[in-house]
PDB file of C-alpha atoms in Angstrom:
ATOM      1  CA  MET H   1     -25.041  45.933 -30.298  1.00 49.00           C
ATOM      2  CA  GLN H   2     -22.364  43.642 -31.696  1.00 65.00           C
ATOM      3  CA  ARG H   3     -23.070  40.144 -30.478  1.00 87.00           C
ATOM      4  CA  SER H   4     -20.287  38.262 -32.273  1.00 89.00           C
ATOM      5  CA  PHE H   5     -16.677  38.986 -31.362  1.00 90.00           C
ATOM      6  CA  SER H   6     -13.269  37.344 -31.230  1.00 94.00           C
ATOM      7  CA  THR H   7     -10.523  37.575 -28.637  1.00 96.00           C
ATOM      8  CA  PRO H   8      -7.287  35.918 -27.547  1.00 97.00           C
ATOM      9  CA  CYS H   9      -8.079  33.404 -24.817  1.00 97.00           C
ATOM     10  CA  LEU H  10      -6.790  30.683 -22.552  1.00 98.00           C
ATOM     11  CA  ILE H  11      -9.041  27.751 -21.641  1.00 98.00           C
ATOM     12  CA  LEU H  12      -9.054  27.565 -17.839  1.00 98.00           C
ATOM     13  CA  GLY H  13     -11.570  24.809 -17.195  1.00 96.00           C
ATOM     14  CA  ILE H  14     -14.273  22.605 -18.681  1.00 94.00           C
ATOM     15  CA  LYS H  15     -17.417  21.300 -17.008  1.00 93.00           C
ATOM     16  CA  ASN H  16     -19.881  18.987 -18.717  1.00 87.00           C
ATOM     17  CA  THR H  17     -23.446  20.311 -18.529  1.00 84.00           C
ATOM     18  CA  GLY H  18     -25.246  17.559 -20.377  1.00 75.00           C
ATOM     19  CA  GLU H  19     -24.694  14.676 -22.703  1.00 76.00           C
ATOM     20  CA  ASN H  20     -23.173  16.868 -25.399  1.00 83.00           C
ATOM     21  CA  ASN H  21     -22.627  20.362 -23.971  1.00 89.00           C
ATOM     22  CA  SER H  22     -19.912  21.890 -21.835  1.00 92.00           C
ATOM     23  CA  LYS H  23     -19.476  25.058 -19.778  1.00 95.00           C
ATOM     24  CA  ILE H  24     -16.105  26.585 -20.527  1.00 96.00           C
ATOM     25  CA  SER H  25     -14.167  28.919 -18.232  1.00 97.00           C
ATOM     26  CA  LEU H  26     -11.829  31.063 -20.285  1.00 97.00           C
ATOM     27  CA  LEU H  27      -9.456  33.954 -19.681  1.00 98.00           C
ATOM     28  CA  THR H  28      -9.268  36.918 -22.037  1.00 97.00           C
ATOM     29  CA  PRO H  29      -6.912  39.917 -21.763  1.00 97.00           C
ATOM     30  CA  GLN H  30      -9.660  42.537 -22.107  1.00 95.00           C
ATOM     31  CA  ARG H  31     -12.691  41.071 -20.350  1.00 95.00           C
ATOM     32  CA  GLY H  32     -11.008  38.773 -17.863  1.00 96.00           C
ATOM     33  CA  ILE H  33     -12.849  35.577 -16.907  1.00 97.00           C
ATOM     34  CA  LEU H  34     -15.739  34.594 -19.170  1.00 97.00           C
ATOM     35  CA  TYR H  35     -18.042  31.597 -19.077  1.00 96.00           C
ATOM     36  CA  ALA H  36     -19.259  30.220 -22.393  1.00 95.00           C
ATOM     37  CA  VAL H  37     -21.239  27.230 -23.628  1.00 94.00           C
ATOM     38  CA  LEU H  38     -19.745  24.788 -26.088  1.00 94.00           C
ATOM     39  CA  TYR H  39     -22.298  22.758 -28.018  1.00 89.00           C
ATOM     40  CA  GLY H  40     -21.487  19.453 -29.667  1.00 79.00           C
ATOM     41  CA  GLY H  41     -20.838  15.805 -28.947  1.00 68.00           C
ATOM     42  CA  PRO H  42     -17.503  14.215 -28.001  1.00 67.00           C
ATOM     43  CA  LYS H  43     -16.622  13.601 -31.654  1.00 71.00           C
ATOM     44  CA  SER H  44     -17.071  17.225 -32.680  1.00 79.00           C
ATOM     45  CA  ARG H  45     -14.035  19.131 -33.961  1.00 83.00           C
ATOM     46  CA  MET H  46     -14.607  21.901 -31.423  1.00 87.00           C
ATOM     47  CA  LYS H  47     -14.501  19.483 -28.481  1.00 87.00           C
ATOM     48  CA  SER H  48     -10.952  18.489 -29.379  1.00 86.00           C
ATOM     49  CA  LEU H  49      -9.849  22.100 -29.899  1.00 93.00           C
ATOM     50  CA  VAL H  50     -11.448  23.603 -26.800  1.00 94.00           C
ATOM     51  CA  SER H  51      -9.313  21.646 -24.334  1.00 94.00           C
ATOM     52  CA  GLN H  52      -8.079  22.811 -20.944  1.00 96.00           C
ATOM     53  CA  PHE H  53      -4.894  24.909 -21.041  1.00 97.00           C
ATOM     54  CA  ASN H  54      -5.064  25.502 -24.815  1.00 97.00           C
ATOM     55  CA  ILE H  55      -4.319  29.077 -25.877  1.00 98.00           C
ATOM     56  CA  GLY H  56      -5.483  30.759 -29.051  1.00 97.00           C
ATOM     57  CA  LYS H  57      -8.102  32.965 -30.678  1.00 97.00           C
ATOM     58  CA  ILE H  58     -11.735  32.272 -29.909  1.00 97.00           C
ATOM     59  CA  TRP H  59     -14.935  33.416 -31.618  1.00 96.00           C
ATOM     60  CA  LEU H  60     -17.922  34.015 -29.362  1.00 96.00           C
ATOM     61  CA  TYR H  61     -21.590  34.882 -29.762  1.00 94.00           C
ATOM     62  CA  GLU H  62     -23.192  36.798 -26.893  1.00 91.00           C
ATOM     63  CA  ASN H  63     -26.950  36.478 -26.444  1.00 87.00           C
ATOM     64  CA  PRO H  64     -28.158  39.020 -23.843  1.00 83.00           C
ATOM     65  CA  GLU H  65     -31.718  37.693 -23.953  1.00 80.00           C
ATOM     66  CA  LYS H  66     -30.541  34.298 -22.702  1.00 80.00           C
ATOM     67  CA  ASP H  67     -27.660  35.789 -20.702  1.00 82.00           C
ATOM     68  CA  GLN H  68     -25.413  33.339 -22.469  1.00 89.00           C
ATOM     69  CA  ILE H  69     -22.167  33.309 -24.451  1.00 94.00           C
ATOM     70  CA  LYS H  70     -21.684  30.593 -27.066  1.00 94.00           C
ATOM     71  CA  ILE H  71     -18.402  29.424 -28.580  1.00 95.00           C
ATOM     72  CA  THR H  72     -18.561  29.385 -32.367  1.00 94.00           C
ATOM     73  CA  ASP H  73     -14.921  28.728 -33.303  1.00 95.00           C
ATOM     74  CA  PHE H  74     -11.463  28.392 -31.793  1.00 96.00           C
ATOM     75  CA  GLU H  75      -8.049  28.606 -33.421  1.00 96.00           C
ATOM     76  CA  VAL H  76      -5.384  27.083 -31.188  1.00 96.00           C
ATOM     77  CA  SER H  77      -1.923  28.626 -31.154  1.00 97.00           C
ATOM     78  CA  SER H  78      -0.460  26.781 -28.131  1.00 96.00           C
ATOM     79  CA  TYR H  79      -1.051  23.176 -27.128  1.00 95.00           C
ATOM     80  CA  HIS H  80       0.389  21.729 -23.912  1.00 96.00           C
ATOM     81  CA  ASN H  81       0.604  18.015 -24.634  1.00 94.00           C
ATOM     82  CA  SER H  82       3.326  17.319 -22.057  1.00 95.00           C
ATOM     83  CA  PHE H  83       0.946  18.148 -19.192  1.00 96.00           C
ATOM     84  CA  SER H  84      -0.882  14.840 -19.633  1.00 94.00           C
ATOM     85  CA  GLN H  85       2.439  13.031 -19.188  1.00 95.00           C
ATOM     86  CA  SER H  86       3.459  14.799 -15.964  1.00 96.00           C
ATOM     87  CA  LEU H  87       1.357  14.769 -12.812  1.00 96.00           C
ATOM     88  CA  PHE H  88       3.238  17.794 -11.488  1.00 97.00           C
ATOM     89  CA  LYS H  89       2.657  19.864 -14.617  1.00 97.00           C
ATOM     90  CA  MET H  90      -1.041  18.978 -14.611  1.00 97.00           C
ATOM     91  CA  TYR H  91      -1.469  20.023 -10.978  1.00 97.00           C
ATOM     92  CA  ALA H  92       0.650  23.156 -11.404  1.00 97.00           C
ATOM     93  CA  ALA H  93      -1.396  24.258 -14.410  1.00 98.00           C
ATOM     94  CA  SER H  94      -4.644  23.489 -12.567  1.00 97.00           C
ATOM     95  CA  LEU H  95      -3.477  25.522  -9.567  1.00 97.00           C
ATOM     96  CA  VAL H  96      -2.637  28.691 -11.491  1.00 97.00           C
ATOM     97  CA  CYS H  97      -5.879  28.491 -13.476  1.00 97.00           C
ATOM     98  CA  GLU H  98      -7.961  27.947 -10.337  1.00 96.00           C
ATOM     99  CA  LEU H  99      -6.163  30.843  -8.663  1.00 96.00           C
ATOM    100  CA  ALA H 100      -6.944  33.150 -11.589  1.00 97.00           C
ATOM    101  CA  ILE H 101     -10.631  32.215 -11.476  1.00 96.00           C
ATOM    102  CA  LYS H 102     -11.078  32.542  -7.722  1.00 94.00           C
ATOM    103  CA  THR H 103      -9.194  35.857  -7.472  1.00 95.00           C
ATOM    104  CA  GLN H 104     -10.742  37.308 -10.660  1.00 95.00           C
ATOM    105  CA  CYS H 105      -7.275  37.831 -12.158  1.00 96.00           C
ATOM    106  CA  ALA H 106      -6.265  39.970  -9.167  1.00 95.00           C
ATOM    107  CA  GLY H 107      -8.086  42.816 -10.902  1.00 94.00           C
ATOM    108  CA  SER H 108      -5.416  42.832 -13.650  1.00 96.00           C
ATOM    109  CA  ASN H 109      -6.812  40.986 -16.657  1.00 97.00           C
ATOM    110  CA  GLU H 110      -4.100  41.806 -19.189  1.00 97.00           C
ATOM    111  CA  SER H 111      -1.234  41.183 -16.771  1.00 97.00           C
ATOM    112  CA  THR H 112      -2.712  37.865 -15.644  1.00 98.00           C
ATOM    113  CA  PHE H 113      -3.305  36.734 -19.226  1.00 98.00           C
ATOM    114  CA  LYS H 114       0.289  37.540 -20.184  1.00 97.00           C
ATOM    115  CA  LEU H 115       1.752  36.005 -17.026  1.00 97.00           C
ATOM    116  CA  LEU H 116      -0.371  32.850 -17.125  1.00 98.00           C
ATOM    117  CA  SER H 117       0.073  32.232 -20.863  1.00 97.00           C
ATOM    118  CA  GLY H 118       3.825  32.674 -20.527  1.00 96.00           C
ATOM    119  CA  PHE H 119       3.978  30.254 -17.608  1.00 97.00           C
ATOM    120  CA  LEU H 120       2.018  27.499 -19.378  1.00 98.00           C
ATOM    121  CA  ASP H 121       4.002  27.906 -22.604  1.00 97.00           C
ATOM    122  CA  GLY H 122       7.264  27.901 -20.647  1.00 96.00           C
ATOM    123  CA  MET H 123       6.338  24.799 -18.668  1.00 97.00           C
ATOM    124  CA  GLU H 124       5.581  22.969 -21.917  1.00 97.00           C
ATOM    125  CA  LEU H 125       9.232  23.463 -22.930  1.00 95.00           C
ATOM    126  CA  CYS H 126      10.733  22.546 -19.546  1.00 95.00           C
ATOM    127  CA  ASN H 127      11.376  19.385 -17.592  1.00 95.00           C
ATOM    128  CA  GLU H 128       9.752  18.815 -14.198  1.00 95.00           C
ATOM    129  CA  GLU H 129      12.622  20.272 -12.161  1.00 94.00           C
ATOM    130  CA  GLN H 130      12.616  23.477 -14.207  1.00 95.00           C
ATOM    131  CA  SER H 131       8.827  23.604 -14.022  1.00 97.00           C
ATOM    132  CA  ARG H 132       8.917  23.461 -10.217  1.00 97.00           C
ATOM    133  CA  LEU H 133      11.077  26.575 -10.106  1.00 97.00           C
ATOM    134  CA  GLY H 134       8.846  28.138 -12.752  1.00 97.00           C
ATOM    135  CA  LEU H 135       5.801  27.615 -10.531  1.00 97.00           C
ATOM    136  CA  LEU H 136       7.493  29.411  -7.614  1.00 97.00           C
ATOM    137  CA  ARG H 137       8.405  32.329  -9.877  1.00 97.00           C
ATOM    138  CA  TYR H 138       4.871  32.502 -11.248  1.00 97.00           C
ATOM    139  CA  LEU H 139       3.227  32.451  -7.831  1.00 97.00           C
ATOM    140  CA  TRP H 140       5.615  35.092  -6.478  1.00 97.00           C
ATOM    141  CA  ARG H 141       4.787  37.403  -9.390  1.00 97.00           C
ATOM    142  CA  TYR H 142       1.067  36.728  -8.989  1.00 97.00           C
ATOM    143  CA  ILE H 143       1.346  37.513  -5.283  1.00 96.00           C
ATOM    144  CA  GLU H 144       2.615  40.926  -6.366  1.00 96.00           C
ATOM    145  CA  LEU H 145      -0.482  41.425  -8.552  1.00 96.00           C
ATOM    146  CA  LEU H 146      -2.623  40.503  -5.550  1.00 95.00           C
ATOM    147  CA  GLY H 147      -0.910  43.183  -3.490  1.00 94.00           C
ATOM    148  CA  ILE H 148       0.316  40.833  -0.754  1.00 94.00           C
ATOM    149  CA  GLN H 149       3.975  40.529  -1.721  1.00 95.00           C
ATOM    150  CA  PRO H 150       6.336  41.534   1.134  1.00 95.00           C
ATOM    151  CA  GLN H 151       9.396  43.628   0.322  1.00 93.00           C
ATOM    152  CA  THR H 152      12.588  41.605   0.032  1.00 93.00           C
ATOM    153  CA  HIS H 153      15.417  44.068  -0.486  1.00 89.00           C
ATOM    154  CA  ALA H 154      15.897  44.977   3.189  1.00 91.00           C
ATOM    155  CA  CYS H 155      14.832  44.219   6.747  1.00 92.00           C
ATOM    156  CA  SER H 156      11.504  45.914   7.355  1.00 92.00           C
ATOM    157  CA  MET H 157      12.603  46.941  10.866  1.00 91.00           C
ATOM    158  CA  CYS H 158      16.156  48.294  10.593  1.00 91.00           C
ATOM    159  CA  GLY H 159      16.590  48.605   6.835  1.00 90.00           C
ATOM    160  CA  LYS H 160      19.579  46.243   6.686  1.00 88.00           C
ATOM    161  CA  SER H 161      20.054  45.086   3.106  1.00 88.00           C
ATOM    162  CA  PHE H 162      19.421  41.438   2.280  1.00 85.00           C
ATOM    163  CA  ILE H 163      21.174  41.763  -1.062  1.00 79.00           C
ATOM    164  CA  ASP H 164      24.494  43.201   0.123  1.00 72.00           C
ATOM    165  CA  SER H 165      27.288  41.209  -1.497  1.00 53.00           C
ATOM    166  CA  GLN H 166      29.053  40.959   1.877  1.00 52.00           C
ATOM    167  CA  ILE H 167      26.145  39.134   3.527  1.00 57.00           C
ATOM    168  CA  GLU H 168      26.520  35.380   3.773  1.00 61.00           C
ATOM    169  CA  LYS H 169      23.849  33.672   1.728  1.00 62.00           C
ATOM    170  CA  GLN H 170      23.318  31.068   4.441  1.00 68.00           C
ATOM    171  CA  GLU H 171      22.864  33.714   7.133  1.00 83.00           C
ATOM    172  CA  ILE H 172      19.489  33.234   8.774  1.00 88.00           C
ATOM    173  CA  SER H 173      16.750  35.848   8.554  1.00 91.00           C
ATOM    174  CA  TYR H 174      13.023  35.510   9.236  1.00 93.00           C
ATOM    175  CA  TYR H 175       9.646  35.868   7.561  1.00 94.00           C
ATOM    176  CA  ASN H 176       7.155  37.335  10.038  1.00 93.00           C
ATOM    177  CA  TYR H 177       3.797  35.940   8.937  1.00 91.00           C
ATOM    178  CA  ILE H 178       1.784  38.196  11.226  1.00 91.00           C
ATOM    179  CA  GLU H 179       3.250  41.400   9.791  1.00 92.00           C
ATOM    180  CA  ASN H 180       3.916  39.848   6.340  1.00 93.00           C
ATOM    181  CA  CYS H 181       7.510  41.044   6.202  1.00 94.00           C
ATOM    182  CA  PHE H 182      11.107  39.850   6.240  1.00 94.00           C
ATOM    183  CA  VAL H 183      13.352  40.807   9.155  1.00 93.00           C
ATOM    184  CA  CYS H 184      16.995  40.166   9.958  1.00 91.00           C
ATOM    185  CA  SER H 185      18.044  37.945  12.842  1.00 88.00           C
ATOM    186  CA  SER H 186      18.875  40.973  15.013  1.00 89.00           C
ATOM    187  CA  CYS H 187      15.370  42.410  14.664  1.00 91.00           C
ATOM    188  CA  ASN H 188      13.366  39.224  15.013  1.00 90.00           C
ATOM    189  CA  SER H 189      11.717  39.044  18.426  1.00 84.00           C
ATOM    190  CA  GLN H 190       8.550  37.097  17.694  1.00 78.00           C
ATOM    191  CA  GLU H 191       7.707  33.422  17.551  1.00 81.00           C
ATOM    192  CA  SER H 192       5.375  34.088  14.624  1.00 81.00           C
ATOM    193  CA  ALA H 193       8.182  33.801  12.098  1.00 88.00           C
ATOM    194  CA  PHE H 194       9.721  31.276   9.724  1.00 88.00           C
ATOM    195  CA  LYS H 195      13.483  30.939   9.450  1.00 91.00           C
ATOM    196  CA  ILE H 196      14.775  31.607   5.957  1.00 93.00           C
ATOM    197  CA  ASN H 197      18.253  31.811   4.444  1.00 91.00           C
ATOM    198  CA  ASN H 198      19.273  35.073   2.849  1.00 91.00           C
ATOM    199  CA  SER H 199      19.843  33.113  -0.368  1.00 91.00           C
ATOM    200  CA  ALA H 200      16.084  32.528  -0.511  1.00 94.00           C
ATOM    201  CA  ILE H 201      15.296  36.218   0.039  1.00 94.00           C
ATOM    202  CA  GLN H 202      17.851  37.157  -2.609  1.00 93.00           C
ATOM    203  CA  TYR H 203      16.226  34.719  -5.056  1.00 95.00           C
ATOM    204  CA  LEU H 204      12.819  36.286  -4.462  1.00 96.00           C
ATOM    205  CA  THR H 205      14.369  39.722  -5.005  1.00 94.00           C
ATOM    206  CA  GLY H 206      15.811  38.498  -8.289  1.00 94.00           C
ATOM    207  CA  ILE H 207      12.380  37.332  -9.464  1.00 95.00           C
ATOM    208  CA  THR H 208      10.994  40.774  -8.610  1.00 93.00           C
ATOM    209  CA  VAL H 209      13.619  42.967 -10.256  1.00 92.00           C
ATOM    210  CA  LEU H 210      14.918  40.851 -13.140  1.00 92.00           C
ATOM    211  CA  SER H 211      13.235  40.037 -16.432  1.00 91.00           C
ATOM    212  CA  PRO H 212      11.718  36.534 -16.752  1.00 89.00           C
ATOM    213  CA  SER H 213      14.571  35.409 -19.010  1.00 90.00           C
ATOM    214  CA  GLU H 214      17.163  36.653 -16.522  1.00 94.00           C
ATOM    215  CA  SER H 215      15.433  35.208 -13.464  1.00 93.00           C
ATOM    216  CA  ARG H 216      15.296  31.778 -15.113  1.00 92.00           C
ATOM    217  CA  LYS H 217      19.105  31.683 -14.951  1.00 92.00           C
ATOM    218  CA  LEU H 218      19.164  31.996 -11.154  1.00 93.00           C
ATOM    219  CA  LYS H 219      20.060  28.790  -9.303  1.00 92.00           C
ATOM    220  CA  ILE H 220      19.086  27.653  -5.818  1.00 94.00           C
ATOM    221  CA  ASP H 221      19.709  24.520  -3.763  1.00 93.00           C
ATOM    222  CA  LYS H 222      17.033  22.147  -2.494  1.00 95.00           C
ATOM    223  CA  ASN H 223      16.881  23.677   1.010  1.00 94.00           C
ATOM    224  CA  THR H 224      16.373  27.172  -0.413  1.00 94.00           C
ATOM    225  CA  TYR H 225      13.698  25.853  -2.771  1.00 96.00           C
ATOM    226  CA  GLU H 226      11.763  24.275   0.116  1.00 95.00           C
ATOM    227  CA  GLN H 227      11.951  27.491   2.176  1.00 95.00           C
ATOM    228  CA  ILE H 228      10.629  29.595  -0.688  1.00 96.00           C
ATOM    229  CA  LYS H 229       7.905  27.072  -1.481  1.00 95.00           C
ATOM    230  CA  HIS H 230       6.772  27.098   2.149  1.00 94.00           C
ATOM    231  CA  ILE H 231       6.461  30.889   2.250  1.00 94.00           C
ATOM    232  CA  VAL H 232       4.873  31.280  -1.187  1.00 95.00           C
ATOM    233  CA  PHE H 233       2.215  28.650  -0.519  1.00 94.00           C
ATOM    234  CA  PHE H 234       1.600  30.138   2.926  1.00 92.00           C
ATOM    235  CA  LEU H 235       0.986  33.552   1.353  1.00 92.00           C
ATOM    236  CA  ILE H 236      -1.415  32.070  -1.190  1.00 91.00           C
ATOM    237  CA  GLN H 237      -3.377  29.990   1.308  1.00 88.00           C
ATOM    238  CA  ASN H 238      -3.490  32.259   4.338  1.00 85.00           C
ATOM    239  CA  ASN H 239      -3.816  35.766   2.929  1.00 78.00           C
ATOM    240  CA  LEU H 240      -6.606  35.175   0.427  1.00 78.00           C
ATOM    241  CA  ASP H 241      -9.109  33.288   2.570  1.00 77.00           C
ATOM    242  CA  LEU H 242      -9.696  30.908  -0.334  1.00 77.00           C
ATOM    243  CA  LYS H 243     -10.024  27.172  -0.577  1.00 83.00           C
ATOM    244  CA  LEU H 244      -7.902  25.995  -3.490  1.00 89.00           C
ATOM    245  CA  ASN H 245      -8.781  22.439  -4.468  1.00 91.00           C
ATOM    246  CA  SER H 246      -5.585  22.058  -6.498  1.00 93.00           C
ATOM    247  CA  ILE H 247      -3.474  22.601  -3.391  1.00 91.00           C
ATOM    248  CA  GLU H 248      -5.598  20.420  -1.127  1.00 89.00           C
ATOM    249  CA  THR H 249      -5.588  17.456  -3.498  1.00 91.00           C
ATOM    250  CA  GLY H 250      -2.114  17.939  -4.937  1.00 86.00           C
ATOM    251  CA  MET H 251       0.062  19.167  -2.082  1.00 82.00           C
ATOM    252  CA  GLY H 252       2.104  15.970  -2.052  1.00 88.00           C
ATOM    253  CA  ILE H 253       2.720  16.430  -5.768  1.00 94.00           C
ATOM    254  CA  LEU H 254       3.180  20.192  -5.883  1.00 92.00           C
TER     255      LEU H 254
END
C-alpha cells in the first residue's frame, strides 16, 4: 500500500490542535475533502505555506494504523493576498469553502475543485464590485451541482419564454419558493413567491448557458443584483438544511 502521495489541493480551513500543530481541511480533485495534520511551530516554513485559500500541490503521508494523514510538503501555485485587505473577499472565500465542506463537494469533487479554484483565483484579480457579481455566479453554478437549481429559460407553468427578445426586461415575474420554480405574472397565483424582474432571470440564464468568460461580460443594475442575491442565498440557506456560519456572521458584509 502506497502511503505517500501528492495531489493538487486547495486549503479550505485551518484549526489549531495544540501549541504547534494544526488540523488542515483541504480539497482535492480526486478524493474530495481530506483532513490532514500539519506539524511545526509558527515559525516553520510549512506554516506560512499552508495558509487558508492557498492553492497548489501537496505531499501527504497516510498512516492507516493511526488513521491519520500528515502533510509533508506543499508547493503553492496561487496566493490570494488581497483577501486580507477586503472584508468582503474574506467572507466570500470563507462562505464557498464552508459550503464545499458541509455539502461534501455536492458529490462532484473534480467539478467543485475546478469551480472553487477558478472563483478564488478570479476574485484575487477583481475589485470588490466585480467580486460581488462573481460570488453570485459561483453560488448559482454550485446550486446546479447540488441539484436544486430551478430552470430559468421559461415559465414552469405555461412555458412562456423569459429570454424572448420582445419581453421587457423590467417585466415582473415570480420565483415560487415552495415549488422552486420561476413563473410569469399571468401564472402566479400564490403568495409564496418573490417578485423578480425578467432581467434577473435572463442574467441567471446567461450564467447557466454561457462560458465563465462570456458570463463575466454581462451587466446588471443594483436592483437586479439585489433580487438575484436574495434568491440565491434563499436557495442555499433553505434547501440544504445547513447552518452556514459565514452567512450568519457576514450577512451584512456579503
